[in-house]
GROMACS .gro file of C-alpha atoms in nm:
model
  246
    1MET     CA    1   3.816   5.373  18.592
    2ILE     CA    2   4.117   5.483  18.385
    3ASP     CA    3   4.285   5.801  18.513
    4GLU     CA    4   4.549   6.024  18.356
    5ASP     CA    5   4.808   5.758  18.440
    6GLY     CA    6   4.634   5.508  18.214
    7TYR     CA    7   4.618   5.154  18.355
    8PHE     CA    8   4.920   5.209  18.580
    9GLY     CA    9   4.780   5.456  18.831
   10GLU     CA   10   4.841   5.478  19.203
   11SER     CA   11   4.666   5.151  19.289
   12VAL     CA   12   4.894   4.954  19.054
   13ALA     CA   13   5.210   5.160  19.109
   14ALA     CA   14   5.193   5.119  19.488
   15GLY     CA   15   5.246   4.743  19.464
   16TYR     CA   16   5.415   4.710  19.125
   17ASP     CA   17   5.766   4.624  19.245
   18VAL     CA   18   5.629   4.360  19.481
   19SER     CA   19   5.386   4.205  19.235
   20SER     CA   20   5.661   4.188  18.970
   21ALA     CA   21   5.936   4.092  19.214
   22GLU     CA   22   6.064   3.808  18.995
   23MET     CA   23   6.142   4.059  18.720
   24PHE     CA   24   6.357   4.263  18.963
   25ALA     CA   25   6.578   3.965  19.049
   26ALA     CA   26   6.947   4.019  18.973
   27ASP     CA   27   6.966   3.719  18.739
   28VAL     CA   28   6.684   3.871  18.531
   29VAL     CA   29   6.800   4.232  18.530
   30ARG     CA   30   7.175   4.184  18.487
   31PRO     CA   31   7.172   4.018  18.140
   32ALA     CA   32   6.937   4.286  18.006
   33VAL     CA   33   7.151   4.567  18.142
   34ASP     CA   34   7.470   4.402  18.013
   35LEU     CA   35   7.336   4.387  17.658
   36LEU     CA   36   7.178   4.734  17.664
   37ALA     CA   37   7.496   4.891  17.801
   38GLU     CA   38   7.695   4.725  17.523
   39LEU     CA   39   7.457   4.854  17.255
   40ALA     CA   40   7.441   5.204  17.400
   41GLY     CA   41   7.820   5.240  17.400
   42ASP     CA   42   7.915   5.598  17.478
   43GLY     CA   43   7.576   5.731  17.369
   44ARG     CA   44   7.248   5.808  17.543
   45ALA     CA   45   6.968   5.555  17.597
   46LEU     CA   46   6.594   5.618  17.575
   47GLU     CA   47   6.361   5.385  17.766
   48LEU     CA   48   6.000   5.378  17.652
   49GLY     CA   49   5.777   5.294  17.949
   50VAL     CA   50   6.045   5.358  18.211
   51GLY     CA   51   5.808   5.278  18.499
   52THR     CA   52   5.969   5.248  18.842
   53GLY     CA   53   6.320   5.218  18.697
   54ARG     CA   54   6.376   4.842  18.700
   55ILE     CA   55   6.617   4.868  18.403
   56ALA     CA   56   6.688   5.242  18.384
   57LEU     CA   57   6.846   5.265  18.730
   58PRO     CA   58   7.103   4.984  18.694
   59LEU     CA   59   7.176   5.093  18.337
   60SER     CA   60   7.242   5.447  18.460
   61ALA     CA   61   7.464   5.303  18.734
   62ARG     CA   62   7.672   5.147  18.454
   63GLY     CA   63   7.751   5.497  18.328
   64VAL     CA   64   7.488   5.519  18.051
   65GLU     CA   65   7.289   5.843  18.039
   66VAL     CA   66   6.924   5.730  18.043
   67HIS     CA   67   6.610   5.928  17.966
   68GLY     CA   68   6.266   5.773  18.009
   69ILE     CA   69   5.919   5.831  17.874
   70ASP     CA   70   5.615   5.720  18.073
   71MET     CA   71   5.250   5.816  18.095
   72SER     CA   72   5.215   5.719  18.461
   73ARG     CA   73   5.317   5.988  18.709
   74ALA     CA   74   5.252   5.739  18.990
   75MET     CA   75   5.509   5.496  18.852
   76VAL     CA   76   5.762   5.772  18.794
   77GLU     CA   77   5.718   5.893  19.153
   78ARG     CA   78   5.841   5.547  19.265
   79LEU     CA   79   6.140   5.582  19.034
   80ARG     CA   80   6.221   5.925  19.176
   81ALA     CA   81   6.210   5.793  19.534
   82LYS     CA   82   6.480   5.533  19.470
   83PRO     CA   83   6.856   5.590  19.504
   84GLY     CA   84   6.978   5.738  19.177
   85GLY     CA   85   6.626   5.819  19.062
   86ASP     CA   86   6.707   6.187  19.034
   87THR     CA   87   6.966   6.112  18.765
   88ILE     CA   88   6.707   5.976  18.520
   89GLY     CA   89   6.542   6.238  18.303
   90VAL     CA   90   6.174   6.157  18.243
   91THR     CA   91   5.921   6.292  17.996
   92ILE     CA   92   5.559   6.232  18.094
   93GLY     CA   93   5.360   6.127  17.790
   94ASP     CA   94   5.263   5.858  17.542
   95PHE     CA   95   5.583   5.693  17.422
   96ALA     CA   96   5.436   5.645  17.075
   97THR     CA   97   5.439   6.020  17.019
   98ALA     CA   98   5.619   6.204  17.302
   99ARG     CA   99   5.931   6.394  17.199
  100VAL     CA  100   6.262   6.424  17.384
  101GLU     CA  101   6.540   6.667  17.298
  102GLY     CA  102   6.866   6.534  17.162
  103GLY     CA  103   6.969   6.213  16.991
  104PHE     CA  104   7.015   5.862  17.125
  105SER     CA  105   7.235   5.568  17.029
  106LEU     CA  106   6.984   5.326  17.184
  107ALA     CA  107   6.611   5.308  17.249
  108TYR     CA  108   6.447   5.013  17.418
  109LEU     CA  109   6.113   4.864  17.525
  110VAL     CA  110   6.119   4.575  17.774
  111PHE     CA  111   5.883   4.335  17.954
  112ASN     CA  112   5.612   4.327  17.682
  113THR     CA  113   5.557   4.703  17.701
  114ILE     CA  114   5.510   4.738  17.323
  115GLY     CA  115   5.175   4.565  17.383
  116ASN     CA  116   5.058   4.855  17.601
  117LEU     CA  117   5.000   5.031  17.270
  118THR     CA  118   4.667   4.869  17.189
  119THR     CA  119   4.635   4.952  16.818
  120GLN     CA  120   4.853   4.873  16.520
  121ASP     CA  121   4.864   5.243  16.430
  122ALA     CA  122   5.005   5.330  16.773
  123GLN     CA  123   5.270   5.059  16.745
  124VAL     CA  124   5.369   5.185  16.400
  125ASP     CA  125   5.385   5.540  16.538
  126CYS     CA  126   5.612   5.414  16.816
  127PHE     CA  127   5.865   5.277  16.567
  128ARG     CA  128   5.858   5.603  16.373
  129ASN     CA  129   5.901   5.802  16.694
  130VAL     CA  130   6.199   5.589  16.793
  131ALA     CA  131   6.358   5.630  16.449
  132ASP     CA  132   6.323   6.007  16.482
  133HIS     CA  133   6.506   5.998  16.816
  134LEU     CA  134   6.788   5.764  16.711
  135GLU     CA  135   7.116   5.889  16.575
  136PRO     CA  136   7.239   5.729  16.250
  137GLY     CA  137   7.344   5.374  16.332
  138GLY     CA  138   7.137   5.376  16.652
  139ARG     CA  139   6.952   5.066  16.764
  140PHE     CA  140   6.603   4.989  16.889
  141VAL     CA  141   6.559   4.689  17.123
  142VAL     CA  142   6.226   4.525  17.206
  143GLU     CA  143   6.167   4.242  17.454
  144VAL     CA  144   5.824   4.086  17.410
  145GLY     CA  145   5.653   3.750  17.428
  146VAL     CA  146   5.552   3.545  17.128
  147PRO     CA  147   5.170   3.517  17.120
  148ASP     CA  148   5.082   3.196  17.301
  149LEU     CA  149   4.805   3.095  17.061
  150ARG     CA  150   4.927   2.737  17.021
  151ARG     CA  151   4.802   2.673  17.374
  152LEU     CA  152   4.448   2.768  17.276
  153PRO     CA  153   4.233   2.465  17.185
  154PRO     CA  154   3.919   2.526  16.979
  155GLY     CA  155   3.659   2.716  17.179
  156GLN     CA  156   3.904   2.846  17.443
  157ASN     CA  157   4.023   3.206  17.462
  158ALA     CA  158   4.226   3.221  17.785
  159VAL     CA  159   4.574   3.102  17.885
  160PRO     CA  160   4.710   3.111  18.243
  161PHE     CA  161   5.051   3.274  18.289
  162HIS     CA  162   5.077   3.258  18.669
  163VAL     CA  163   4.912   3.024  18.916
  164SER     CA  164   5.026   3.022  19.279
  165GLU     CA  165   4.891   3.062  19.629
  166GLY     CA  166   4.755   3.413  19.657
  167ARG     CA  167   4.794   3.501  19.291
  168LEU     CA  168   4.628   3.405  18.964
  169GLY     CA  169   4.697   3.555  18.623
  170PHE     CA  170   4.562   3.468  18.281
  171ASP     CA  171   4.562   3.624  17.935
  172GLU     CA  172   4.239   3.648  17.738
  173TYR     CA  173   4.285   3.657  17.360
  174ASP     CA  174   4.072   3.782  17.071
  175VAL     CA  175   4.242   3.636  16.765
  176ALA     CA  176   4.023   3.836  16.525
  177THR     CA  177   4.157   4.170  16.649
  178GLN     CA  178   4.495   4.070  16.804
  179SER     CA  179   4.371   4.216  17.129
  180MET     CA  180   4.458   4.060  17.462
  181THR     CA  181   4.363   4.137  17.820
  182SER     CA  182   4.581   4.031  18.113
  183HIS     CA  183   4.371   3.954  18.421
  184HIS     CA  184   4.531   3.962  18.767
  185VAL     CA  185   4.375   3.827  19.086
  186ARG     CA  186   4.559   3.857  19.420
  187VAL     CA  187   4.458   3.758  19.772
  188ARG     CA  188   4.625   3.960  20.048
  189GLY     CA  189   4.533   3.925  20.411
  190GLY     CA  190   4.194   3.785  20.324
  191ASP     CA  191   4.118   4.065  20.075
  192THR     CA  192   4.086   3.988  19.705
  193GLU     CA  193   4.215   4.236  19.449
  194TYR     CA  194   4.144   4.225  19.078
  195PHE     CA  195   4.264   4.437  18.789
  196SER     CA  196   4.304   4.391  18.416
  197VAL     CA  197   4.524   4.554  18.154
  198PRO     CA  198   4.459   4.556  17.777
  199PHE     CA  199   4.734   4.477  17.527
  200ARG     CA  200   4.775   4.426  17.156
  201TYR     CA  201   4.984   4.119  17.081
  202VAL     CA  202   5.217   4.143  16.785
  203TRP     CA  203   5.415   3.889  16.583
  204PRO     CA  204   5.791   3.917  16.522
  205SER     CA  205   5.741   3.952  16.147
  206GLU     CA  206   5.488   4.230  16.204
  207LEU     CA  207   5.740   4.418  16.418
  208ASP     CA  208   5.996   4.380  16.138
  209LEU     CA  209   5.752   4.541  15.896
  210MET     CA  210   5.689   4.827  16.139
  211ALA     CA  211   6.064   4.879  16.160
  212ARG     CA  212   6.091   4.888  15.781
  213LEU     CA  213   5.814   5.148  15.762
  214ALA     CA  214   6.024   5.357  16.001
  215GLY     CA  215   6.340   5.308  15.794
  216MET     CA  216   6.507   5.053  16.022
  217ARG     CA  217   6.622   4.697  15.959
  218LEU     CA  218   6.645   4.388  16.180
  219VAL     CA  219   7.002   4.305  16.280
  220ASP     CA  220   6.952   4.049  16.561
  221ARG     CA  221   6.680   3.839  16.720
  222TRP     CA  222   6.738   3.612  17.018
  223ASP     CA  223   6.529   3.402  17.255
  224GLY     CA  224   6.651   3.612  17.548
  225TRP     CA  225   6.902   3.862  17.679
  226THR     CA  226   7.189   3.611  17.683
  227ARG     CA  227   7.154   3.568  17.305
  228GLU     CA  228   7.013   3.218  17.291
  229PRO     CA  229   6.898   3.132  16.936
  230PHE     CA  230   6.540   3.228  16.853
  231THR     CA  231   6.350   2.919  16.736
  232SER     CA  232   5.997   2.807  16.659
  233GLU     CA  233   5.971   2.697  17.023
  234SER     CA  234   6.069   3.035  17.168
  235ARG     CA  235   5.803   3.194  17.386
  236GLN     CA  236   5.966   3.537  17.381
  237HIS     CA  237   6.226   3.729  17.187
  238VAL     CA  238   6.470   4.015  17.217
  239SER     CA  239   6.495   4.189  16.881
  240VAL     CA  240   6.730   4.462  16.761
  241TRP     CA  241   6.667   4.695  16.468
  242ARG     CA  242   6.917   4.948  16.338
  243LYS     CA  243   6.877   5.290  16.183
  244PRO     CA  244   7.093   5.332  15.873
  245THR     CA  245   7.404   5.544  15.896
  246GLY     CA  246   7.342   5.726  15.569
   0.00000   0.00000   0.00000
């Protein structure tokens, strides 16, 4: 059952950092923080879906003032319990619509979190909400995977994304609606746990159109945080849109 924390309630939050341990590795976090700190400059940064602080905490440690928005109180409690967690301002709410006081030079969404908004309208609203928060010349950064539809042969609707001892993950696609469900199966101490999270996958060109509707324009798109070229073989992208200065 979905509670007020959405799909990231206590049961998920309690083991989130462990289940996503590879995303907390220094060689994954550092390039993202380096780029975000550069783009933020002397301004404030707004993280949509701040979660347990994987990016917000090291970015704050770099001297950037960070404010987060998140629907899950359980995830934010984990953020608060970490060293430096009390320095991150957090607004509890839907990041497509929640408002934060003040302006920001940078807003960002990482680790496929744009897909947690499961309708096109909500994703469009998110871009508009970001544009309203950004100062003139401010930038919006999104890290998200490219839909993996080329791996779907006729008649198949699921693609594995993690297969290892004790853990199985696969994405189930509905190409008619651009909906996707990530299924997670874990075996711990002989007990089997299962949960699923719905997403809406979105194409890079569609994100560009959403940015245009919000008055922003694409300025950069890379394969990853270290600015590798984005190509037709890329399985993810880091994109940057900019709000005009005038």
